[in-house]
Amino acid sequence: TALVHSWNVELDAMDRRIAGLPALTFRRPEEMESLKAGLPDPEALKEELRVRMDYRAKSYKEEKDAMIERLNAKPKQSFRTAEEIRQWEEGRTPALDPASRSEQLRELSRTYNIKRRAMLERAAANVGRGFEDPEEKQRRHYAESLRSLKVKPNTSRTR
């Protein structure tokens, strides 16, 4: 924390030194004054920009509303007849009251758990099976058993 404090003190001192220096420019003071006099008022610029943005927002909203109006004016284009659409809507599951909905969800949960249990039992029954041929598996186990036999090298020989 002492290091951070001393760093912050140094930064503050640097800021004060920089703020105390005059602006570096190659222009004469009279030339700078004439340039500043030619600039528009910042408040007037803000107001002009605000008016321009308000106009742009308003025109965007008008264009969007006109587009939506044109879309709504066109007839809906569907290859299904109104009767078919009505039948589809009737075929959807109706909104159930909370009690019957919770009963339906319980039933779904129960059937899911039954299916899941059956899947897990089938998976547990196939533990010993794999994609490897039995002969290949036997050769692999034989090779592993040979590797596990550790033969000590004869270190008593001299060269």
XYZ file of C-alpha atoms in Angstrom:
159
model
C 0.000 0.000 0.000
C 2.919 2.333 0.624
C 4.099 1.717 -2.931
C 0.649 2.503 -4.320
C 0.463 5.642 -2.197
C 3.869 6.895 -3.383
C 2.916 6.110 -6.996
C -0.313 8.113 -6.648
C 1.655 11.010 -5.112
C 4.044 10.931 -8.085
C 1.141 10.889 -10.561
C -0.463 13.889 -8.859
C 2.841 15.788 -8.957
C 3.234 14.945 -12.672
C -0.287 16.159 -13.400
C 0.418 19.451 -11.612
C 3.680 19.960 -13.546
C 1.989 19.284 -16.880
C -0.954 21.539 -16.063
C 1.443 24.358 -15.196
C 3.208 24.256 -18.573
C 1.979 26.513 -21.360
C 0.453 24.840 -24.398
C 3.070 23.915 -26.973
C 2.229 25.415 -30.345
C 4.085 26.881 -33.280
C 1.429 29.510 -33.930
C 1.637 33.072 -32.702
C -0.885 34.178 -30.043
C -2.643 36.527 -32.523
C -3.042 33.672 -35.001
C -4.464 31.407 -32.273
C -6.985 34.104 -31.279
C -8.139 34.509 -34.874
C -8.550 30.730 -35.206
C -10.545 30.559 -31.971
C -12.743 33.436 -33.133
C -13.594 31.501 -36.327
C -14.833 28.439 -34.408
C -18.588 28.112 -33.803
C -20.028 28.261 -30.316
C -19.946 24.801 -28.651
C -23.438 25.291 -27.183
C -24.786 26.132 -30.637
C -23.139 23.006 -32.028
C -24.732 20.873 -29.294
C -28.145 22.329 -30.032
C -27.732 21.819 -33.785
C -26.679 18.213 -33.234
C -29.602 17.583 -30.880
C -32.072 18.968 -33.447
C -30.500 16.857 -36.209
C -30.661 13.676 -34.093
C -34.282 14.376 -33.100
C -35.158 14.778 -36.776
C -33.356 11.543 -37.654
C -35.150 9.621 -34.878
C -38.518 11.012 -35.959
C -37.941 10.165 -39.635
C -36.801 6.644 -38.698
C -39.954 6.094 -36.644
C -42.121 7.389 -39.504
C -40.400 5.079 -42.017
C -40.758 2.106 -39.684
C -44.452 2.822 -39.067
C -45.059 3.183 -42.828
C -43.310 -0.133 -43.465
C -45.405 -1.915 -40.823
C -48.546 -0.348 -42.246
C -47.656 -1.585 -45.758
C -47.011 -5.081 -44.414
C -50.301 -5.148 -42.523
C -52.169 -3.918 -45.618
C -51.089 -6.975 -47.643
C -53.092 -10.179 -47.206
C -51.313 -12.909 -45.287
C -49.627 -15.271 -47.681
C -50.018 -18.887 -46.637
C -50.575 -22.053 -48.611
C -52.882 -23.281 -45.842
C -56.526 -22.352 -45.783
C -58.102 -20.617 -42.821
C -59.849 -23.883 -41.910
C -56.535 -25.780 -41.856
C -54.934 -23.107 -39.674
C -57.898 -23.287 -37.279
C -57.541 -27.076 -37.066
C -53.830 -26.767 -36.365
C -54.493 -24.273 -33.583
C -57.126 -26.569 -32.045
C -54.680 -29.479 -32.225
C -52.185 -27.720 -30.001
C -52.124 -28.686 -26.359
C -54.441 -26.360 -24.475
C -53.206 -24.271 -21.596
C -53.855 -26.395 -18.541
C -54.669 -25.207 -15.074
C -51.692 -25.463 -12.689
C -52.960 -28.601 -10.898
C -53.470 -30.647 -14.059
C -50.225 -29.250 -15.510
C -48.265 -30.407 -12.466
C -49.954 -33.835 -12.751
C -48.939 -34.006 -16.421
C -45.344 -33.093 -15.512
C -45.290 -35.758 -12.776
C -46.433 -38.349 -15.309
C -43.732 -37.242 -17.756
C -41.133 -37.480 -15.004
C -42.328 -40.959 -14.027
C -42.154 -42.312 -17.600
C -38.749 -40.674 -18.114
C -37.377 -42.320 -14.971
C -38.701 -45.732 -16.089
C -37.014 -45.380 -19.481
C -33.815 -44.111 -17.869
C -33.710 -47.020 -15.423
C -34.149 -49.495 -18.291
C -31.326 -47.828 -20.241
C -29.004 -47.967 -17.235
C -29.807 -51.658 -16.691
C -29.017 -52.437 -20.334
C -25.757 -50.489 -20.067
C -24.796 -52.322 -16.857
C -25.477 -55.684 -18.547
C -22.992 -54.832 -21.336
C -20.037 -53.913 -19.119
C -17.817 -56.792 -20.273
C -18.516 -56.232 -23.937
C -16.586 -53.903 -26.127
C -15.643 -53.261 -29.716
C -12.520 -55.393 -29.516
C -12.334 -58.961 -30.914
C -11.949 -61.601 -28.191
C -8.744 -62.935 -29.855
C -7.280 -59.434 -30.048
C -8.186 -58.842 -26.420
C -6.495 -62.110 -25.414
C -3.296 -61.142 -27.326
C -3.290 -57.735 -25.666
C -3.661 -59.241 -22.183
C -0.887 -61.731 -22.943
C 1.426 -58.895 -24.070
C 0.599 -56.909 -20.928
C 1.363 -59.927 -18.736
C 4.754 -60.318 -20.441
C 5.522 -56.648 -19.862
C 4.614 -57.001 -16.203
C 7.307 -59.653 -15.711
C 10.214 -57.585 -14.622
C 13.534 -59.160 -15.516
C 16.497 -57.669 -13.727
C 19.408 -56.972 -16.049
C 22.665 -58.733 -15.256
C 24.910 -55.961 -14.005
C 27.710 -58.181 -12.763
C 29.311 -58.539 -16.203
C 32.260 -56.347 -17.015
C 33.169 -55.046 -20.410
